[in-house]
Amino acid sequence: MALQDKLDRFKRQQEKCQSTLTSIAASSKPKPAQTQTQTQRFMHADLPASVKPPAPAVKFSSDTDRLQHINSIRKAPAGAQIKRVIDLLYETRLALTPEQINEACYVDINANKTVFDSLRKNLKVSHDGRRFCYKSKHDLKDKSQLLYLVRKFPEGIAVIDLKDSYPTVMEDLQVCLICQ
């Protein structure tokens, strides 16, 4: 029975809070004679200049989901975090700082020494002291460099070594093979 009493008391509190919020909302509506700017000046006249009106509310449930996702990434094994970073570097082909990597894939390299050291020593990652970038086996940028490399090795070259050179390498490789 005590549980039912607590539930009834909780419901009464909720009703009271709802009625209070309704009355506050009704009293804060501007009168038709006042303009919006007059109302805003009146409402913020007693506030110090450094205080800003509150930012629009973030939907709590979606923010919680995002934070849980970030937490699950940061709690993941170091190998999974390293893979996320290497995949990001491979897809973007940009040199990124640890802060940019953290913003993009939620892996905090600065806070995790194991991930930082593993990335620094990884053969597929180049680190210049400040930024990380993807490093392919052959530093090719376009079709002309690919053609030069293919001609340089008349006995052939493994496709797997060329696959990660640049995004359209496979299409260019097929065109080079057709041309020869």
mmCIF file with all atom_site columns, C-alpha atoms in Angstrom:
data_model
loop_
_atom_site.group_PDB
_atom_site.id
_atom_site.type_symbol
_atom_site.label_atom_id
_atom_site.label_alt_id
_atom_site.label_comp_id
_atom_site.label_asym_id
_atom_site.label_entity_id
_atom_site.label_seq_id
_atom_site.pdbx_PDB_ins_code
_atom_site.Cartn_x
_atom_site.Cartn_y
_atom_site.Cartn_z
_atom_site.occupancy
_atom_site.B_iso_or_equiv
_atom_site.pdbx_formal_charge
_atom_site.auth_seq_id
_atom_site.auth_comp_id
_atom_site.auth_asym_id
_atom_site.auth_atom_id
_atom_site.pdbx_PDB_model_num
ATOM 1   C CA . MET A 1 1   ? 0.000  0.000  0.000   1.00 0.00 ? 1   MET A CA 1
ATOM 2   C CA . ALA A 1 2   ? 2.884  2.361  0.681   1.00 0.00 ? 2   ALA A CA 1
ATOM 3   C CA . LEU A 1 3   ? 3.949  2.011  -2.930  1.00 0.00 ? 3   LEU A CA 1
ATOM 4   C CA . GLN A 1 4   ? 0.502  3.126  -4.135  1.00 0.00 ? 4   GLN A CA 1
ATOM 5   C CA . ASP A 1 5   ? 0.636  6.166  -1.820  1.00 0.00 ? 5   ASP A CA 1
ATOM 6   C CA . LYS A 1 6   ? 4.026  7.136  -3.223  1.00 0.00 ? 6   LYS A CA 1
ATOM 7   C CA . LEU A 1 7   ? 2.733  6.759  -6.764  1.00 0.00 ? 7   LEU A CA 1
ATOM 8   C CA . ASP A 1 8   ? -0.293 8.959  -5.997  1.00 0.00 ? 8   ASP A CA 1
ATOM 9   C CA . ARG A 1 9   ? 1.952  11.594 -4.406  1.00 0.00 ? 9   ARG A CA 1
ATOM 10  C CA . PHE A 1 10  ? 4.236  11.527 -7.459  1.00 0.00 ? 10  PHE A CA 1
ATOM 11  C CA . LYS A 1 11  ? 1.254  12.008 -9.794  1.00 0.00 ? 11  LYS A CA 1
ATOM 12  C CA . ARG A 1 12  ? 0.052  14.996 -7.736  1.00 0.00 ? 12  ARG A CA 1
ATOM 13  C CA . GLN A 1 13  ? 3.553  16.519 -7.940  1.00 0.00 ? 13  GLN A CA 1
ATOM 14  C CA . GLN A 1 14  ? 3.567  16.043 -11.688 1.00 0.00 ? 14  GLN A CA 1
ATOM 15  C CA . GLU A 1 15  ? 0.169  17.727 -12.014 1.00 0.00 ? 15  GLU A CA 1
ATOM 16  C CA . LYS A 1 16  ? 1.335  20.625 -9.853  1.00 0.00 ? 16  LYS A CA 1
ATOM 17  C CA . CYS A 1 17  ? 4.496  21.064 -11.920 1.00 0.00 ? 17  CYS A CA 1
ATOM 18  C CA . GLN A 1 18  ? 2.487  20.951 -15.136 1.00 0.00 ? 18  GLN A CA 1
ATOM 19  C CA . SER A 1 19  ? 0.039  23.579 -13.888 1.00 0.00 ? 19  SER A CA 1
ATOM 20  C CA . THR A 1 20  ? 2.942  25.792 -12.761 1.00 0.00 ? 20  THR A CA 1
ATOM 21  C CA . LEU A 1 21  ? 4.589  25.502 -16.179 1.00 0.00 ? 21  LEU A CA 1
ATOM 22  C CA . THR A 1 22  ? 1.298  26.277 -17.901 1.00 0.00 ? 22  THR A CA 1
ATOM 23  C CA . SER A 1 23  ? 0.759  29.376 -15.776 1.00 0.00 ? 23  SER A CA 1
ATOM 24  C CA . ILE A 1 24  ? 4.325  30.576 -16.413 1.00 0.00 ? 24  ILE A CA 1
ATOM 25  C CA . ALA A 1 25  ? 3.897  30.076 -20.143 1.00 0.00 ? 25  ALA A CA 1
ATOM 26  C CA . ALA A 1 26  ? 0.548  31.925 -20.096 1.00 0.00 ? 26  ALA A CA 1
ATOM 27  C CA . SER A 1 27  ? 1.950  34.864 -18.120 1.00 0.00 ? 27  SER A CA 1
ATOM 28  C CA . SER A 1 28  ? 5.024  35.223 -20.324 1.00 0.00 ? 28  SER A CA 1
ATOM 29  C CA . LYS A 1 29  ? 3.039  35.596 -23.566 1.00 0.00 ? 29  LYS A CA 1
ATOM 30  C CA . PRO A 1 30  ? 3.304  39.179 -24.884 1.00 0.00 ? 30  PRO A CA 1
ATOM 31  C CA . LYS A 1 31  ? 0.207  41.335 -24.896 1.00 0.00 ? 31  LYS A CA 1
ATOM 32  C CA . PRO A 1 32  ? -1.021 42.315 -28.344 1.00 0.00 ? 32  PRO A CA 1
ATOM 33  C CA . ALA A 1 33  ? -0.176 45.994 -27.746 1.00 0.00 ? 33  ALA A CA 1
ATOM 34  C CA . GLN A 1 34  ? 3.500  45.219 -27.040 1.00 0.00 ? 34  GLN A CA 1
ATOM 35  C CA . THR A 1 35  ? 5.898  44.411 -29.830 1.00 0.00 ? 35  THR A CA 1
ATOM 36  C CA . GLN A 1 36  ? 8.287  41.485 -29.556 1.00 0.00 ? 36  GLN A CA 1
ATOM 37  C CA . THR A 1 37  ? 11.334 43.724 -29.116 1.00 0.00 ? 37  THR A CA 1
ATOM 38  C CA . GLN A 1 38  ? 9.654  45.640 -26.288 1.00 0.00 ? 38  GLN A CA 1
ATOM 39  C CA . THR A 1 39  ? 8.881  42.382 -24.547 1.00 0.00 ? 39  THR A CA 1
ATOM 40  C CA . GLN A 1 40  ? 12.412 41.135 -24.998 1.00 0.00 ? 40  GLN A CA 1
ATOM 41  C CA . ARG A 1 41  ? 13.850 44.380 -23.636 1.00 0.00 ? 41  ARG A CA 1
ATOM 42  C CA . PHE A 1 42  ? 11.542 44.177 -20.645 1.00 0.00 ? 42  PHE A CA 1
ATOM 43  C CA . MET A 1 43  ? 12.386 40.537 -19.958 1.00 0.00 ? 43  MET A CA 1
ATOM 44  C CA . HIS A 1 44  ? 16.159 41.041 -20.232 1.00 0.00 ? 44  HIS A CA 1
ATOM 45  C CA . ALA A 1 45  ? 16.394 44.500 -18.667 1.00 0.00 ? 45  ALA A CA 1
ATOM 46  C CA . ASP A 1 46  ? 17.287 43.218 -15.222 1.00 0.00 ? 46  ASP A CA 1
ATOM 47  C CA . LEU A 1 47  ? 19.835 40.664 -16.521 1.00 0.00 ? 47  LEU A CA 1
ATOM 48  C CA . PRO A 1 48  ? 23.532 41.559 -16.686 1.00 0.00 ? 48  PRO A CA 1
ATOM 49  C CA . ALA A 1 49  ? 24.957 42.075 -20.188 1.00 0.00 ? 49  ALA A CA 1
ATOM 50  C CA . SER A 1 50  ? 27.196 39.007 -19.880 1.00 0.00 ? 50  SER A CA 1
ATOM 51  C CA . VAL A 1 51  ? 24.220 36.642 -19.426 1.00 0.00 ? 51  VAL A CA 1
ATOM 52  C CA . LYS A 1 52  ? 22.859 35.305 -22.698 1.00 0.00 ? 52  LYS A CA 1
ATOM 53  C CA . PRO A 1 53  ? 19.443 33.788 -23.196 1.00 0.00 ? 53  PRO A CA 1
ATOM 54  C CA . PRO A 1 54  ? 19.581 29.987 -23.004 1.00 0.00 ? 54  PRO A CA 1
ATOM 55  C CA . ALA A 1 55  ? 20.479 28.054 -26.145 1.00 0.00 ? 55  ALA A CA 1
ATOM 56  C CA . PRO A 1 56  ? 17.784 25.950 -27.768 1.00 0.00 ? 56  PRO A CA 1
ATOM 57  C CA . ALA A 1 57  ? 17.335 22.696 -25.932 1.00 0.00 ? 57  ALA A CA 1
ATOM 58  C CA . VAL A 1 58  ? 18.960 19.555 -27.312 1.00 0.00 ? 58  VAL A CA 1
ATOM 59  C CA . LYS A 1 59  ? 16.705 16.561 -27.423 1.00 0.00 ? 59  LYS A CA 1
ATOM 60  C CA . PHE A 1 60  ? 17.923 14.569 -24.442 1.00 0.00 ? 60  PHE A CA 1
ATOM 61  C CA . SER A 1 61  ? 17.371 11.104 -25.876 1.00 0.00 ? 61  SER A CA 1
ATOM 62  C CA . SER A 1 62  ? 19.344 11.723 -29.071 1.00 0.00 ? 62  SER A CA 1
ATOM 63  C CA . ASP A 1 63  ? 22.199 13.305 -27.144 1.00 0.00 ? 63  ASP A CA 1
ATOM 64  C CA . THR A 1 64  ? 22.258 10.324 -24.798 1.00 0.00 ? 64  THR A CA 1
ATOM 65  C CA . ASP A 1 65  ? 22.445 7.967  -27.757 1.00 0.00 ? 65  ASP A CA 1
ATOM 66  C CA . ARG A 1 66  ? 25.355 9.934  -29.204 1.00 0.00 ? 66  ARG A CA 1
ATOM 67  C CA . LEU A 1 67  ? 27.210 9.952  -25.890 1.00 0.00 ? 67  LEU A CA 1
ATOM 68  C CA . GLN A 1 68  ? 26.644 6.218  -25.441 1.00 0.00 ? 68  GLN A CA 1
ATOM 69  C CA . HIS A 1 69  ? 28.022 5.664  -28.956 1.00 0.00 ? 69  HIS A CA 1
ATOM 70  C CA . ILE A 1 70  ? 31.122 7.738  -28.159 1.00 0.00 ? 70  ILE A CA 1
ATOM 71  C CA . ASN A 1 71  ? 31.597 5.874  -24.878 1.00 0.00 ? 71  ASN A CA 1
ATOM 72  C CA . SER A 1 72  ? 31.339 2.495  -26.608 1.00 0.00 ? 72  SER A CA 1
ATOM 73  C CA . ILE A 1 73  ? 34.024 3.548  -29.109 1.00 0.00 ? 73  ILE A CA 1
ATOM 74  C CA . ARG A 1 74  ? 36.355 4.785  -26.378 1.00 0.00 ? 74  ARG A CA 1
ATOM 75  C CA . LYS A 1 75  ? 35.852 1.619  -24.327 1.00 0.00 ? 75  LYS A CA 1
ATOM 76  C CA . ALA A 1 76  ? 36.530 -0.591 -27.371 1.00 0.00 ? 76  ALA A CA 1
ATOM 77  C CA . PRO A 1 77  ? 39.815 -2.495 -27.623 1.00 0.00 ? 77  PRO A CA 1
ATOM 78  C CA . ALA A 1 78  ? 42.821 -0.576 -28.935 1.00 0.00 ? 78  ALA A CA 1
ATOM 79  C CA . GLY A 1 79  ? 42.824 -2.617 -32.155 1.00 0.00 ? 79  GLY A CA 1
ATOM 80  C CA . ALA A 1 80  ? 39.262 -1.558 -32.985 1.00 0.00 ? 80  ALA A CA 1
ATOM 81  C CA . GLN A 1 81  ? 40.125 2.095  -32.323 1.00 0.00 ? 81  GLN A CA 1
ATOM 82  C CA . ILE A 1 82  ? 43.227 1.855  -34.533 1.00 0.00 ? 82  ILE A CA 1
ATOM 83  C CA . LYS A 1 83  ? 41.130 0.347  -37.331 1.00 0.00 ? 83  LYS A CA 1
ATOM 84  C CA . ARG A 1 84  ? 38.615 3.207  -37.082 1.00 0.00 ? 84  ARG A CA 1
ATOM 85  C CA . VAL A 1 85  ? 41.411 5.768  -37.384 1.00 0.00 ? 85  VAL A CA 1
ATOM 86  C CA . ILE A 1 86  ? 43.099 3.990  -40.313 1.00 0.00 ? 86  ILE A CA 1
ATOM 87  C CA . ASP A 1 87  ? 39.747 3.666  -42.103 1.00 0.00 ? 87  ASP A CA 1
ATOM 88  C CA . LEU A 1 88  ? 39.138 7.391  -41.585 1.00 0.00 ? 88  LEU A CA 1
ATOM 89  C CA . LEU A 1 89  ? 42.591 8.288  -42.927 1.00 0.00 ? 89  LEU A CA 1
ATOM 90  C CA . TYR A 1 90  ? 42.104 5.932  -45.901 1.00 0.00 ? 90  TYR A CA 1
ATOM 91  C CA . GLU A 1 91  ? 38.692 7.381  -46.796 1.00 0.00 ? 91  GLU A CA 1
ATOM 92  C CA . THR A 1 92  ? 39.642 11.045 -46.444 1.00 0.00 ? 92  THR A CA 1
ATOM 93  C CA . ARG A 1 93  ? 43.267 10.825 -47.663 1.00 0.00 ? 93  ARG A CA 1
ATOM 94  C CA . LEU A 1 94  ? 43.978 13.918 -45.568 1.00 0.00 ? 94  LEU A CA 1
ATOM 95  C CA . ALA A 1 95  ? 46.620 14.643 -42.958 1.00 0.00 ? 95  ALA A CA 1
ATOM 96  C CA . LEU A 1 96  ? 44.668 15.022 -39.714 1.00 0.00 ? 96  LEU A CA 1
ATOM 97  C CA . THR A 1 97  ? 45.662 16.200 -36.255 1.00 0.00 ? 97  THR A CA 1
ATOM 98  C CA . PRO A 1 98  ? 44.675 14.093 -33.237 1.00 0.00 ? 98  PRO A CA 1
ATOM 99  C CA . GLU A 1 99  ? 41.939 16.643 -32.444 1.00 0.00 ? 99  GLU A CA 1
ATOM 100 C CA . GLN A 1 100 ? 40.467 16.341 -35.947 1.00 0.00 ? 100 GLN A CA 1
ATOM 101 C CA . ILE A 1 101 ? 40.548 12.549 -35.684 1.00 0.00 ? 101 ILE A CA 1
ATOM 102 C CA . ASN A 1 102 ? 38.751 12.750 -32.337 1.00 0.00 ? 102 ASN A CA 1
ATOM 103 C CA . GLU A 1 103 ? 36.033 14.967 -33.852 1.00 0.00 ? 103 GLU A CA 1
ATOM 104 C CA . ALA A 1 104 ? 35.593 12.703 -36.868 1.00 0.00 ? 104 ALA A CA 1
ATOM 105 C CA . CYS A 1 105 ? 35.588 9.213  -35.335 1.00 0.00 ? 105 CYS A CA 1
ATOM 106 C CA . TYR A 1 106 ? 35.598 9.779  -31.541 1.00 0.00 ? 106 TYR A CA 1
ATOM 107 C CA . VAL A 1 107 ? 38.954 8.085  -30.965 1.00 0.00 ? 107 VAL A CA 1
ATOM 108 C CA . ASP A 1 108 ? 40.978 10.205 -28.538 1.00 0.00 ? 108 ASP A CA 1
ATOM 109 C CA . ILE A 1 109 ? 44.542 9.480  -29.628 1.00 0.00 ? 109 ILE A CA 1
ATOM 110 C CA . ASN A 1 110 ? 46.085 11.911 -27.143 1.00 0.00 ? 110 ASN A CA 1
ATOM 111 C CA . ALA A 1 111 ? 44.422 10.202 -24.177 1.00 0.00 ? 111 ALA A CA 1
ATOM 112 C CA . ASN A 1 112 ? 45.259 6.655  -25.286 1.00 0.00 ? 112 ASN A CA 1
ATOM 113 C CA . LYS A 1 113 ? 49.016 6.066  -25.455 1.00 0.00 ? 113 LYS A CA 1
ATOM 114 C CA . THR A 1 114 ? 48.622 2.531  -26.830 1.00 0.00 ? 114 THR A CA 1
ATOM 115 C CA . VAL A 1 115 ? 46.611 3.748  -29.828 1.00 0.00 ? 115 VAL A CA 1
ATOM 116 C CA . PHE A 1 116 ? 48.957 6.697  -30.389 1.00 0.00 ? 116 PHE A CA 1
ATOM 117 C CA . ASP A 1 117 ? 52.112 4.548  -30.357 1.00 0.00 ? 117 ASP A CA 1
ATOM 118 C CA . SER A 1 118 ? 50.544 1.863  -32.534 1.00 0.00 ? 118 SER A CA 1
ATOM 119 C CA . LEU A 1 119 ? 49.474 4.415  -35.137 1.00 0.00 ? 119 LEU A CA 1
ATOM 120 C CA . ARG A 1 120 ? 52.889 6.067  -35.081 1.00 0.00 ? 120 ARG A CA 1
ATOM 121 C CA . LYS A 1 121 ? 54.574 2.704  -35.786 1.00 0.00 ? 121 LYS A CA 1
ATOM 122 C CA . ASN A 1 122 ? 51.965 1.427  -38.270 1.00 0.00 ? 122 ASN A CA 1
ATOM 123 C CA . LEU A 1 123 ? 53.206 0.851  -41.838 1.00 0.00 ? 123 LEU A CA 1
ATOM 124 C CA . LYS A 1 124 ? 49.988 2.261  -43.299 1.00 0.00 ? 124 LYS A CA 1
ATOM 125 C CA . VAL A 1 125 ? 50.131 5.496  -41.311 1.00 0.00 ? 125 VAL A CA 1
ATOM 126 C CA . SER A 1 126 ? 52.555 8.356  -41.699 1.00 0.00 ? 126 SER A CA 1
ATOM 127 C CA . HIS A 1 127 ? 53.156 10.648 -38.731 1.00 0.00 ? 127 HIS A CA 1
ATOM 128 C CA . ASP A 1 128 ? 55.117 13.864 -39.113 1.00 0.00 ? 128 ASP A CA 1
ATOM 129 C CA . GLY A 1 129 ? 55.093 14.778 -35.435 1.00 0.00 ? 129 GLY A CA 1
ATOM 130 C CA . ARG A 1 130 ? 51.836 16.694 -35.648 1.00 0.00 ? 130 ARG A CA 1
ATOM 131 C CA . ARG A 1 131 ? 49.536 15.035 -38.159 1.00 0.00 ? 131 ARG A CA 1
ATOM 132 C CA . PHE A 1 132 ? 48.614 11.521 -39.191 1.00 0.00 ? 132 PHE A CA 1
ATOM 133 C CA . CYS A 1 133 ? 47.911 10.537 -42.796 1.00 0.00 ? 133 CYS A CA 1
ATOM 134 C CA . TYR A 1 134 ? 47.364 7.340  -44.751 1.00 0.00 ? 134 TYR A CA 1
ATOM 135 C CA . LYS A 1 135 ? 50.452 5.926  -46.451 1.00 0.00 ? 135 LYS A CA 1
ATOM 136 C CA . SER A 1 136 ? 50.075 3.445  -49.295 1.00 0.00 ? 136 SER A CA 1
ATOM 137 C CA . LYS A 1 137 ? 52.855 1.104  -50.419 1.00 0.00 ? 137 LYS A CA 1
ATOM 138 C CA . HIS A 1 138 ? 53.358 3.050  -53.651 1.00 0.00 ? 138 HIS A CA 1
ATOM 139 C CA . ASP A 1 139 ? 52.969 6.827  -53.501 1.00 0.00 ? 139 ASP A CA 1
ATOM 140 C CA . LEU A 1 140 ? 50.831 7.261  -56.604 1.00 0.00 ? 140 LEU A CA 1
ATOM 141 C CA . LYS A 1 141 ? 48.581 10.241 -57.168 1.00 0.00 ? 141 LYS A CA 1
ATOM 142 C CA . ASP A 1 142 ? 47.180 9.761  -60.670 1.00 0.00 ? 142 ASP A CA 1
ATOM 143 C CA . LYS A 1 143 ? 46.999 7.676  -63.836 1.00 0.00 ? 143 LYS A CA 1
ATOM 144 C CA . SER A 1 144 ? 50.301 8.912  -65.300 1.00 0.00 ? 144 SER A CA 1
ATOM 145 C CA . GLN A 1 145 ? 52.250 7.841  -62.196 1.00 0.00 ? 145 GLN A CA 1
ATOM 146 C CA . LEU A 1 146 ? 50.462 4.485  -62.274 1.00 0.00 ? 146 LEU A CA 1
ATOM 147 C CA . LEU A 1 147 ? 51.391 3.946  -65.929 1.00 0.00 ? 147 LEU A CA 1
ATOM 148 C CA . TYR A 1 148 ? 55.024 4.832  -65.186 1.00 0.00 ? 148 TYR A CA 1
ATOM 149 C CA . LEU A 1 149 ? 55.128 2.323  -62.314 1.00 0.00 ? 149 LEU A CA 1
ATOM 150 C CA . VAL A 1 150 ? 53.539 -0.464 -64.364 1.00 0.00 ? 150 VAL A CA 1
ATOM 151 C CA . ARG A 1 151 ? 56.073 0.068  -67.158 1.00 0.00 ? 151 ARG A CA 1
ATOM 152 C CA . LYS A 1 152 ? 58.908 0.127  -64.617 1.00 0.00 ? 152 LYS A CA 1
ATOM 153 C CA . PHE A 1 153 ? 58.099 -3.475 -63.592 1.00 0.00 ? 153 PHE A CA 1
ATOM 154 C CA . PRO A 1 154 ? 57.859 -5.523 -66.823 1.00 0.00 ? 154 PRO A CA 1
ATOM 155 C CA . GLU A 1 155 ? 57.539 -8.758 -64.814 1.00 0.00 ? 155 GLU A CA 1
ATOM 156 C CA . GLY A 1 156 ? 54.373 -7.362 -63.197 1.00 0.00 ? 156 GLY A CA 1
ATOM 157 C CA . ILE A 1 157 ? 53.286 -5.816 -59.935 1.00 0.00 ? 157 ILE A CA 1
ATOM 158 C CA . ALA A 1 158 ? 50.786 -7.118 -57.392 1.00 0.00 ? 158 ALA A CA 1
ATOM 159 C CA . VAL A 1 159 ? 47.387 -5.470 -57.646 1.00 0.00 ? 159 VAL A CA 1
ATOM 160 C CA . ILE A 1 160 ? 47.028 -5.597 -53.873 1.00 0.00 ? 160 ILE A CA 1
ATOM 161 C CA . ASP A 1 161 ? 50.044 -3.287 -53.589 1.00 0.00 ? 161 ASP A CA 1
ATOM 162 C CA . LEU A 1 162 ? 48.359 -0.771 -55.894 1.00 0.00 ? 162 LEU A CA 1
ATOM 163 C CA . LYS A 1 163 ? 44.795 -0.994 -54.586 1.00 0.00 ? 163 LYS A CA 1
ATOM 164 C CA . ASP A 1 164 ? 45.174 1.582  -51.817 1.00 0.00 ? 164 ASP A CA 1
ATOM 165 C CA . SER A 1 165 ? 47.269 4.126  -53.737 1.00 0.00 ? 165 SER A CA 1
ATOM 166 C CA . TYR A 1 166 ? 44.402 6.480  -54.586 1.00 0.00 ? 166 TYR A CA 1
ATOM 167 C CA . PRO A 1 167 ? 40.600 6.144  -54.826 1.00 0.00 ? 167 PRO A CA 1
ATOM 168 C CA . THR A 1 168 ? 40.226 5.523  -58.589 1.00 0.00 ? 168 THR A CA 1
ATOM 169 C CA . VAL A 1 169 ? 43.317 3.352  -59.050 1.00 0.00 ? 169 VAL A CA 1
ATOM 170 C CA . MET A 1 170 ? 41.381 0.222  -60.051 1.00 0.00 ? 170 MET A CA 1
ATOM 171 C CA . GLU A 1 171 ? 39.561 2.003  -62.896 1.00 0.00 ? 171 GLU A CA 1
ATOM 172 C CA . ASP A 1 172 ? 42.839 3.540  -64.076 1.00 0.00 ? 172 ASP A CA 1
ATOM 173 C CA . LEU A 1 173 ? 44.560 0.160  -63.857 1.00 0.00 ? 173 LEU A CA 1
ATOM 174 C CA . GLN A 1 174 ? 41.910 -1.429 -66.077 1.00 0.00 ? 174 GLN A CA 1
ATOM 175 C CA . VAL A 1 175 ? 42.299 1.379  -68.619 1.00 0.00 ? 175 VAL A CA 1
ATOM 176 C CA . CYS A 1 176 ? 46.110 0.936  -68.561 1.00 0.00 ? 176 CYS A CA 1
ATOM 177 C CA . LEU A 1 177 ? 45.756 -2.810 -69.173 1.00 0.00 ? 177 LEU A CA 1
ATOM 178 C CA . ILE A 1 178 ? 43.388 -2.258 -72.085 1.00 0.00 ? 178 ILE A CA 1
ATOM 179 C CA . CYS A 1 179 ? 45.740 0.315  -73.656 1.00 0.00 ? 179 CYS A CA 1
ATOM 180 C CA . GLN A 1 180 ? 48.744 -2.046 -73.637 1.00 0.00 ? 180 GLN A CA 1
#
